[in-house]
Short mmCIF file of N, CA and C in Angstrom, two decimals:
data_model
loop_
_atom_site.label_atom_id
_atom_site.label_comp_id
_atom_site.label_asym_id
_atom_site.label_seq_id
_atom_site.Cartn_x
_atom_site.Cartn_y
_atom_site.Cartn_z
N MET A 640 -58.04 54.63 42.40
CA MET A 640 -58.07 53.21 41.62
C MET A 640 -55.84 53.30 41.82
N CYS A 641 -55.34 52.55 42.37
CA CYS A 641 -53.77 52.24 42.39
C CYS A 641 -53.27 51.51 41.88
N ILE A 642 -52.61 51.82 40.35
CA ILE A 642 -52.04 50.23 40.01
C ILE A 642 -51.02 49.92 40.07
N ASN A 643 -50.28 48.52 40.51
CA ASN A 643 -49.34 48.08 40.44
C ASN A 643 -48.70 48.19 39.57
N SER A 644 -47.59 48.83 39.14
CA SER A 644 -46.77 48.12 37.55
C SER A 644 -45.82 47.15 37.87
N ARG A 645 -45.38 47.01 38.95
CA ARG A 645 -44.69 45.64 38.69
C ARG A 645 -45.53 44.01 38.32
N ALA A 646 -46.52 44.48 38.60
CA ALA A 646 -47.61 43.13 38.06
C ALA A 646 -47.86 43.10 37.10
N PHE A 647 -47.32 44.55 36.03
CA PHE A 647 -48.26 44.01 34.61
C PHE A 647 -46.58 44.33 32.95
N SER A 648 -45.43 44.18 34.20
CA SER A 648 -44.35 44.47 33.95
C SER A 648 -44.67 43.06 32.90
N SER A 649 -43.28 43.23 31.63
CA SER A 649 -43.81 42.56 30.17
C SER A 649 -42.29 41.42 30.39
N ARG A 650 -41.76 41.59 31.24
CA ARG A 650 -40.42 41.43 31.54
C ARG A 650 -40.21 39.92 32.35
N GLN A 651 -40.31 39.03 32.06
CA GLN A 651 -40.54 37.80 32.46
C GLN A 651 -39.10 37.21 32.79
N THR A 652 -38.71 36.34 33.93
CA THR A 652 -37.83 35.69 33.55
C THR A 652 -37.87 34.15 33.70
N SER A 653 -37.19 33.39 32.59
CA SER A 653 -37.48 31.91 31.83
C SER A 653 -35.84 31.32 32.28
N SER A 654 -36.16 29.94 32.83
CA SER A 654 -34.87 29.28 32.67
C SER A 654 -35.27 28.75 31.68
N GLY A 655 -33.48 27.75 31.18
CA GLY A 655 -33.82 27.57 29.24
C GLY A 655 -32.72 28.04 28.64
N PHE A 656 -32.94 27.07 27.73
CA PHE A 656 -32.49 27.31 26.46
C PHE A 656 -32.16 28.66 25.42
N THR A 657 -31.47 29.03 25.12
CA THR A 657 -32.27 30.11 23.60
C THR A 657 -31.76 29.08 22.04
N LEU A 658 -32.77 29.58 20.84
CA LEU A 658 -32.41 28.92 20.31
C LEU A 658 -31.33 28.56 19.70
N VAL A 659 -30.15 29.46 19.68
CA VAL A 659 -28.66 29.52 19.36
C VAL A 659 -28.20 28.67 20.09
N GLU A 660 -28.37 28.70 21.23
CA GLU A 660 -27.56 27.55 22.56
C GLU A 660 -28.14 26.09 22.20
N LEU A 661 -29.17 25.66 21.38
CA LEU A 661 -29.28 24.44 21.16
C LEU A 661 -28.63 24.44 20.10
N ILE A 662 -28.63 25.19 19.05
CA ILE A 662 -28.23 24.59 17.66
C ILE A 662 -26.75 24.27 17.64
N ILE A 663 -25.67 25.23 19.17
CA ILE A 663 -24.55 25.01 19.02
C ILE A 663 -24.14 23.47 19.12
N PHE A 664 -25.33 23.20 20.74
CA PHE A 664 -25.13 21.85 20.89
C PHE A 664 -24.86 21.24 20.11
N ILE A 665 -26.04 20.79 19.48
CA ILE A 665 -26.92 19.96 18.64
C ILE A 665 -25.13 19.76 17.57
N VAL A 666 -24.55 21.26 16.68
CA VAL A 666 -23.21 20.56 16.16
C VAL A 666 -21.96 19.80 16.68
N ILE A 667 -22.18 20.47 17.89
CA ILE A 667 -21.44 19.83 18.77
C ILE A 667 -21.12 18.50 18.88
N VAL A 668 -22.43 17.95 19.40
CA VAL A 668 -22.72 16.73 19.69
C VAL A 668 -22.33 15.85 18.48
N SER A 669 -22.90 16.09 17.56
CA SER A 669 -23.01 15.24 16.15
C SER A 669 -21.56 15.42 15.73
N VAL A 670 -20.54 16.55 15.61
CA VAL A 670 -19.33 16.38 15.43
C VAL A 670 -18.63 15.70 15.74
N ALA A 671 -18.63 15.04 17.02
CA ALA A 671 -18.47 13.87 18.25
C ALA A 671 -19.11 12.73 17.54
N VAL A 672 -20.47 12.80 17.72
CA VAL A 672 -20.46 11.34 16.96
C VAL A 672 -20.04 10.30 15.86
N ALA A 673 -19.99 11.80 14.87
CA ALA A 673 -19.46 11.64 13.71
C ALA A 673 -17.74 10.93 13.58
N GLY A 674 -17.02 11.56 14.61
CA GLY A 674 -15.50 10.99 14.57
C GLY A 674 -15.65 9.48 15.75
N ILE A 675 -16.73 9.67 16.14
CA ILE A 675 -16.54 8.15 17.18
C ILE A 675 -17.10 6.96 16.10
N LEU A 676 -17.72 7.41 15.12
CA LEU A 676 -18.52 6.50 14.46
C LEU A 676 -17.44 6.49 13.15
N LEU A 677 -16.82 7.05 12.70
CA LEU A 677 -15.20 6.87 12.00
C LEU A 677 -14.18 5.80 12.12
N VAL A 678 -14.27 5.86 13.88
CA VAL A 678 -13.31 5.01 14.23
C VAL A 678 -13.62 3.86 14.80
N ILE A 679 -14.73 3.61 14.48
CA ILE A 679 -15.33 2.30 15.02
C ILE A 679 -15.57 1.68 13.51
N ASN A 680 -15.98 2.56 12.30
CA ASN A 680 -16.03 1.89 11.30
C ASN A 680 -14.42 1.61 10.86
N PHE A 681 -13.80 2.44 10.81
CA PHE A 681 -12.39 1.90 10.39
C PHE A 681 -11.61 0.29 11.75
N THR A 682 -12.02 0.76 12.65
CA THR A 682 -11.95 -0.67 13.37
C THR A 682 -12.47 -1.95 12.88
N THR A 683 -13.92 -1.64 12.96
CA THR A 683 -14.79 -3.05 11.99
C THR A 683 -14.10 -3.66 10.58
N ALA A 684 -13.74 -2.72 10.07
CA ALA A 684 -13.37 -2.70 8.68
C ALA A 684 -12.19 -3.56 8.75
N ASN A 685 -10.98 -3.23 9.79
CA ASN A 685 -9.80 -3.78 9.42
C ASN A 685 -9.67 -4.68 10.86
N SER A 686 -11.00 -5.88 10.95
CA SER A 686 -10.61 -6.38 12.62
C SER A 686 -10.04 -7.69 12.00
N ALA A 687 -10.10 -8.13 10.52
CA ALA A 687 -9.55 -9.61 9.77
C ALA A 687 -8.58 -9.66 10.06
N ASP A 688 -7.76 -8.58 9.64
CA ASP A 688 -6.23 -8.69 9.40
C ASP A 688 -5.40 -8.80 10.91
N PRO A 689 -5.71 -8.62 11.66
CA PRO A 689 -4.91 -9.25 12.26
C PRO A 689 -4.79 -10.85 12.89
N GLN A 690 -5.79 -11.32 12.87
CA GLN A 690 -6.31 -13.01 12.35
C GLN A 690 -5.32 -13.11 11.22
N ILE A 691 -5.18 -12.84 9.85
CA ILE A 691 -4.81 -13.09 8.75
C ILE A 691 -3.44 -13.61 9.40
N ARG A 692 -2.84 -12.35 9.66
CA ARG A 692 -0.75 -12.03 10.21
C ARG A 692 -0.94 -13.03 11.20
N LYS A 693 -1.47 -13.13 12.50
CA LYS A 693 -1.21 -13.93 12.85
C LYS A 693 -1.08 -15.75 12.36
N GLN A 694 -1.90 -15.81 11.21
CA GLN A 694 -2.34 -17.59 10.96
C GLN A 694 -0.55 -17.40 10.19
N ALA A 695 -0.61 -16.27 9.63
CA ALA A 695 0.76 -16.34 8.09
C ALA A 695 1.88 -16.78 9.22
N LEU A 696 1.76 -15.57 10.62
CA LEU A 696 2.69 -15.67 11.14
C LEU A 696 3.12 -17.15 11.73
N SER A 697 2.11 -17.68 12.33
CA SER A 697 2.30 -19.13 13.24
C SER A 697 2.76 -20.26 12.18
N ILE A 698 2.21 -19.86 10.49
CA ILE A 698 3.17 -20.95 9.70
C ILE A 698 4.40 -20.92 9.25
N ALA A 699 5.17 -19.62 9.39
CA ALA A 699 6.45 -19.04 8.94
C ALA A 699 7.38 -20.07 10.12
N GLU A 700 6.73 -19.61 11.64
CA GLU A 700 7.27 -20.19 12.34
C GLU A 700 7.49 -21.56 12.34
N SER A 701 6.21 -22.54 11.96
CA SER A 701 6.71 -23.64 12.08
C SER A 701 7.52 -24.62 10.57
N LEU A 702 7.48 -23.48 10.05
CA LEU A 702 8.37 -23.91 8.48
C LEU A 702 9.47 -23.42 8.99
N MET A 703 9.88 -22.27 9.74
CA MET A 703 11.13 -22.39 9.84
C MET A 703 11.59 -23.08 10.82
N GLU A 704 11.00 -23.82 11.82
CA GLU A 704 11.33 -24.67 13.14
C GLU A 704 11.68 -25.97 12.25
N GLU A 705 11.36 -26.50 11.37
CA GLU A 705 11.06 -27.44 10.58
C GLU A 705 12.64 -27.19 10.02
N ALA A 706 12.84 -26.04 9.23
CA ALA A 706 13.57 -25.69 8.88
C ALA A 706 15.25 -25.82 9.42
N SER A 707 15.11 -25.41 10.33
CA SER A 707 16.45 -25.43 11.37
C SER A 707 16.66 -26.19 11.84
N LEU A 708 15.80 -27.15 12.55
CA LEU A 708 15.63 -28.54 13.11
C LEU A 708 16.75 -29.68 12.07
N ALA A 709 16.50 -29.30 10.75
CA ALA A 709 16.78 -30.46 9.74
C ALA A 709 18.56 -30.87 10.01
N PRO A 710 19.13 -31.94 10.09
CA PRO A 710 20.37 -32.49 10.23
C PRO A 710 21.59 -31.12 9.26
N PHE A 711 22.53 -30.81 10.11
CA PHE A 711 23.56 -29.95 9.06
C PHE A 711 24.61 -30.02 10.31
N THR A 712 25.38 -31.38 10.09
CA THR A 712 26.52 -31.85 10.93
C THR A 712 27.53 -32.00 9.98
N TYR A 713 28.83 -32.03 10.48
CA TYR A 713 29.78 -33.04 10.18
C TYR A 713 30.67 -33.25 11.00
N CYS A 714 30.92 -34.32 10.71
CA CYS A 714 31.43 -35.31 11.71
C CYS A 714 32.19 -36.73 11.01
N SER A 715 33.35 -37.23 11.91
CA SER A 715 33.66 -38.29 11.83
C SER A 715 33.57 -39.41 12.55
N ALA A 716 34.20 -40.39 12.56
CA ALA A 716 34.07 -41.52 14.09
C ALA A 716 34.99 -40.89 15.05
N GLU A 717 35.61 -40.06 15.11
CA GLU A 717 35.98 -39.50 16.34
C GLU A 717 35.19 -38.14 17.06
N MET A 718 34.40 -38.08 16.39
CA MET A 718 33.59 -36.89 16.76
C MET A 718 31.97 -37.08 17.63
N THR A 719 31.61 -38.86 16.76
CA THR A 719 30.50 -39.21 17.70
C THR A 719 30.73 -39.62 19.21
N ALA A 720 29.84 -39.71 20.21
CA ALA A 720 30.38 -40.26 21.39
C ALA A 720 30.89 -41.75 21.78
N ASP A 721 29.65 -42.21 20.62
CA ASP A 721 29.98 -43.55 20.74
C ASP A 721 31.19 -44.73 19.92
N GLY A 722 31.89 -43.42 19.20
CA GLY A 722 33.05 -44.20 18.15
C GLY A 722 32.31 -44.59 16.39
N SER A 723 30.45 -44.63 16.69
CA SER A 723 29.80 -44.99 15.10
C SER A 723 29.90 -43.44 14.08
N PRO A 724 29.51 -44.26 13.17
CA PRO A 724 30.19 -43.26 11.75
C PRO A 724 29.06 -42.28 11.50
N CYS A 725 28.60 -41.56 11.21
CA CYS A 725 27.42 -40.52 11.28
C CYS A 725 27.32 -40.02 9.41
N THR A 726 26.90 -39.36 8.80
CA THR A 726 27.03 -39.09 7.61
C THR A 726 27.26 -37.33 7.96
N VAL A 727 27.60 -36.96 6.48
CA VAL A 727 27.94 -35.86 6.55
C VAL A 727 26.21 -34.91 6.16
N SER A 728 25.91 -33.74 7.04
CA SER A 728 24.87 -33.77 6.31
C SER A 728 24.87 -32.26 5.64
N ASN A 729 24.07 -31.37 4.70
CA ASN A 729 24.50 -29.96 4.21
C ASN A 729 23.84 -29.16 4.21
N GLY A 730 22.37 -29.70 5.00
CA GLY A 730 21.64 -29.04 5.80
C GLY A 730 20.33 -28.26 5.04
N THR A 731 20.73 -28.77 3.54
CA THR A 731 19.71 -28.42 2.19
C THR A 731 18.81 -29.61 1.97
N ASP A 732 18.93 -30.70 3.09
CA ASP A 732 18.65 -32.22 2.63
C ASP A 732 17.38 -32.41 3.95
N THR A 733 16.29 -31.10 2.97
CA THR A 733 15.08 -31.52 3.85
C THR A 733 14.01 -30.96 3.11
N ARG A 734 12.43 -31.63 2.81
CA ARG A 734 11.59 -31.56 2.29
C ARG A 734 11.90 -29.93 2.18
N LEU A 735 12.28 -29.40 2.73
CA LEU A 735 11.61 -27.55 2.31
C LEU A 735 12.33 -26.79 1.53
N ALA A 736 13.87 -27.66 1.30
CA ALA A 736 14.44 -26.76 0.66
C ALA A 736 14.31 -26.38 -0.93
N GLY A 737 13.80 -25.06 -1.59
CA GLY A 737 13.54 -24.93 -2.35
C GLY A 737 11.89 -24.58 -2.25
N TYR A 738 11.17 -24.73 -1.67
CA TYR A 738 9.98 -25.05 -1.06
C TYR A 738 9.28 -23.99 -1.54
N ASP A 739 8.08 -24.29 -2.78
CA ASP A 739 7.43 -22.99 -3.20
C ASP A 739 5.79 -23.28 -3.54
N GLY A 740 5.05 -22.92 -2.95
CA GLY A 740 3.18 -23.74 -3.33
C GLY A 740 2.93 -23.17 -1.94
N PRO A 741 1.69 -24.21 -1.93
CA PRO A 741 0.12 -23.95 -0.87
C PRO A 741 1.40 -24.49 0.26
N VAL A 742 0.82 -24.46 1.35
CA VAL A 742 1.01 -24.55 2.37
C VAL A 742 0.43 -25.75 3.27
N ASN A 743 1.05 -27.22 2.93
CA ASN A 743 0.90 -28.51 3.23
C ASN A 743 1.42 -29.23 4.36
N ASP A 744 0.93 -30.46 4.89
CA ASP A 744 1.56 -30.66 6.52
C ASP A 744 2.64 -31.59 6.07
N ILE A 745 3.29 -31.92 6.56
CA ILE A 745 4.71 -33.25 7.08
C ILE A 745 4.61 -34.33 5.14
N GLN A 746 3.04 -34.56 5.32
CA GLN A 746 3.36 -35.67 4.35
C GLN A 746 3.11 -35.35 2.96
N ASN A 747 2.76 -34.01 2.87
CA ASN A 747 2.84 -33.36 1.89
C ASN A 747 1.69 -33.11 1.18
N ASN A 748 0.58 -33.26 2.07
CA ASN A 748 -1.32 -33.12 1.33
C ASN A 748 -1.41 -32.30 1.54
N PRO A 749 -2.25 -31.33 1.39
CA PRO A 749 -2.92 -30.11 1.23
C PRO A 749 -3.36 -29.64 2.12
N ILE A 750 -3.76 -28.60 3.43
CA ILE A 750 -4.28 -28.35 4.32
C ILE A 750 -4.92 -27.71 3.87
N PRO A 751 -6.89 -27.97 3.34
CA PRO A 751 -7.91 -27.05 3.41
C PRO A 751 -8.09 -26.00 3.84
N ALA A 752 -8.42 -25.77 5.41
CA ALA A 752 -8.09 -24.52 5.87
C ALA A 752 -6.98 -23.56 5.77
N LEU A 753 -5.67 -23.96 5.16
CA LEU A 753 -4.71 -23.23 5.07
C LEU A 753 -4.67 -23.04 3.15
N ALA A 754 -6.23 -23.26 2.54
CA ALA A 754 -5.33 -22.78 0.87
C ALA A 754 -5.17 -21.27 0.61
N ASN A 755 -5.48 -20.58 1.04
CA ASN A 755 -5.17 -19.51 0.37
C ASN A 755 -3.61 -18.88 1.19
N TYR A 756 -3.36 -19.62 1.65
CA TYR A 756 -1.80 -19.07 2.23
C TYR A 756 -0.87 -19.97 1.19
N ASN A 757 0.12 -19.29 1.02
CA ASN A 757 1.68 -19.89 -0.16
C ASN A 757 2.69 -19.71 0.74
N ALA A 758 3.34 -20.56 0.61
CA ALA A 758 5.17 -20.35 1.45
C ALA A 758 6.58 -20.94 0.59
N LYS A 759 7.20 -20.18 0.89
CA LYS A 759 9.01 -20.03 0.30
C LYS A 759 9.54 -19.95 1.06
N VAL A 760 10.73 -21.37 0.49
CA VAL A 760 11.58 -21.41 1.56
C VAL A 760 12.63 -21.50 1.10
N THR A 761 13.81 -20.37 1.18
CA THR A 761 15.35 -20.96 0.65
C THR A 761 16.54 -21.15 1.56
N ILE A 762 17.05 -21.76 1.16
CA ILE A 762 18.31 -22.56 2.15
C ILE A 762 19.68 -22.34 1.43
N GLN A 763 20.34 -21.12 1.79
CA GLN A 763 21.52 -20.69 1.57
C GLN A 763 22.65 -20.75 1.66
N ASN A 764 24.21 -21.31 1.79
CA ASN A 764 24.89 -21.06 2.34
C ASN A 764 25.53 -19.76 2.43
N ALA A 765 26.23 -19.02 3.73
CA ALA A 765 25.90 -17.77 3.67
C ALA A 765 27.08 -17.43 5.30
N ALA A 766 27.80 -16.75 4.70
CA ALA A 766 29.01 -16.52 6.01
C ALA A 766 28.64 -15.67 7.49
N LEU A 767 28.80 -16.03 8.50
CA LEU A 767 27.87 -15.59 9.89
C LEU A 767 29.37 -15.32 10.50
N ASP A 768 29.52 -14.18 10.83
CA ASP A 768 30.95 -13.67 11.36
C ASP A 768 32.26 -14.18 10.92
N SER A 769 32.42 -14.98 12.21
CA SER A 769 33.43 -15.77 12.01
C SER A 769 33.26 -17.06 11.28
N VAL A 770 31.98 -17.47 11.49
CA VAL A 770 31.59 -18.59 10.38
C VAL A 770 31.53 -18.63 9.11
N GLY A 771 31.95 -19.24 8.32
CA GLY A 771 32.48 -19.58 6.81
C GLY A 771 31.12 -19.91 6.31
N ALA A 772 31.35 -19.46 4.94
CA ALA A 772 29.86 -19.62 4.19
C ALA A 772 29.53 -21.61 4.24
N SER A 773 30.02 -22.29 4.10
CA SER A 773 29.99 -23.65 4.08
C SER A 773 29.60 -24.14 5.08
N ASP A 774 29.64 -23.86 6.15
CA ASP A 774 29.94 -23.88 7.43
C ASP A 774 28.76 -22.99 8.18
N ALA A 775 28.00 -22.14 7.38
CA ALA A 775 26.79 -21.67 8.18
C ALA A 775 25.30 -21.81 6.80
N LEU A 776 24.39 -21.67 7.60
CA LEU A 776 23.23 -21.47 6.71
C LEU A 776 22.24 -20.09 6.83
N HIS A 777 21.76 -19.85 5.97
CA HIS A 777 20.32 -18.19 5.73
C HIS A 777 18.90 -19.07 5.36
N ILE A 778 18.63 -18.91 6.23
CA ILE A 778 17.00 -19.68 6.21
C ILE A 778 15.99 -18.42 6.09
N VAL A 779 15.04 -18.71 4.88
CA VAL A 779 14.49 -17.53 4.61
C VAL A 779 12.76 -18.10 4.07
N VAL A 780 12.05 -17.81 5.40
CA VAL A 780 10.43 -18.34 5.03
C VAL A 780 9.29 -16.86 4.77
N THR A 781 9.19 -17.22 3.87
CA THR A 781 8.12 -15.82 3.60
C THR A 781 6.44 -16.90 3.22
N VAL A 782 5.49 -16.29 3.81
CA VAL A 782 4.15 -16.56 3.99
C VAL A 782 3.35 -15.67 3.56
N THR A 783 2.28 -15.73 2.38
CA THR A 783 1.85 -14.57 1.56
C THR A 783 0.26 -15.08 1.80
N ASN A 784 -0.62 -14.01 1.87
CA ASN A 784 -1.84 -14.36 1.73
C ASN A 784 -2.37 -12.95 1.33
N GLY A 785 -3.06 -13.31 -0.04
CA GLY A 785 -2.92 -12.14 -0.94
C GLY A 785 -2.40 -10.95 -0.71
N SER A 786 -2.76 -10.17 -0.32
CA SER A 786 -1.56 -8.87 -0.14
C SER A 786 -0.60 -8.80 0.91
N GLU A 787 -1.46 -9.61 2.20
CA GLU A 787 -0.41 -9.99 3.29
C GLU A 787 0.80 -10.43 2.72
N SER A 788 2.20 -10.26 3.37
CA SER A 788 3.11 -11.09 3.62
C SER A 788 3.80 -11.12 4.39
N ILE A 789 4.18 -12.04 4.99
CA ILE A 789 5.08 -11.86 6.71
C ILE A 789 6.58 -13.00 5.99
N ARG A 790 7.92 -12.25 6.76
CA ARG A 790 9.13 -13.46 6.39
C ARG A 790 10.10 -13.36 7.32
N LEU A 791 10.33 -14.36 7.58
CA LEU A 791 11.21 -14.70 9.12
C LEU A 791 12.35 -15.24 7.99
N ASP A 792 13.44 -14.87 8.55
CA ASP A 792 14.76 -15.45 8.83
C ASP A 792 15.37 -15.71 9.91
N GLY A 793 16.58 -16.61 9.46
CA GLY A 793 17.30 -16.86 10.36
C GLY A 793 18.14 -17.85 9.76
N TYR A 794 19.65 -18.09 10.57
CA TYR A 794 20.84 -18.90 10.38
C TYR A 794 21.04 -19.86 11.32
N ARG A 795 21.95 -20.51 10.71
CA ARG A 795 22.14 -22.10 11.78
C ARG A 795 23.37 -22.52 11.08
N THR A 796 24.56 -22.98 12.42
CA THR A 796 25.65 -23.41 12.16
C THR A 796 25.60 -25.03 12.27
N ARG A 797 27.20 -25.55 11.23
CA ARG A 797 27.00 -26.77 11.61
C ARG A 797 27.21 -27.05 12.69
N TYR A 798 27.05 -28.26 13.43
CA TYR A 798 27.33 -28.71 14.81
C TYR A 798 27.61 -30.50 14.43
N MET A 799 28.83 -30.79 15.50
CA MET A 799 29.37 -32.09 15.67
C MET A 799 28.62 -32.96 16.89
N PRO A 800 27.38 -34.28 16.29
CA PRO A 800 26.75 -34.55 17.22
C PRO A 800 27.91 -35.64 17.82
N GLY A 801 27.10 -35.90 18.99
CA GLY A 801 27.60 -36.61 19.76
C GLY A 801 28.90 -35.78 21.03
N THR A 802 29.15 -34.48 20.92
CA THR A 802 30.23 -33.56 21.62
C THR A 802 29.33 -32.27 22.82
N GLU A 803 30.00 -32.61 23.92
CA GLU A 803 28.86 -32.06 24.75
C GLU A 803 29.27 -29.94 24.65
N GLN A 804 28.43 -29.64 24.85
CA GLN A 804 28.68 -28.19 24.89
C GLN A 804 29.15 -27.29 26.13
#
């Protein structure tokens, strides 16, 4: 009787992963998942900050616009189109000159939704290139909410009403 030695071979071919390959795969996937979770955690923790910044910027822009639109003229009867006299304005005769406190509406009533915001407006004469300090204003608006602070700077010069540019 002849016995085939191939039939009793102890070496078998198998397809699959070894234990070492499996452990290395688990370590690599764990490091990748940990990195992704750190990014998601950071993004979630700071997601409210842009809203606070955007609200502060909106408040600062509206206060800057109000301060910039305040009268800042010099005129005489010859300078007006219809010959009527006008009053000279120094540009700081607005409710916002020296304003420092909570954000209020135009009638100076508090706005409950903006109770955490404070605004400071300074309007000062400042030279601007060839324009003298008496004919130019530097407007600074600062809005804060906790540690978040937005500052806008603007300049404005005197104009003559009734004249065409």
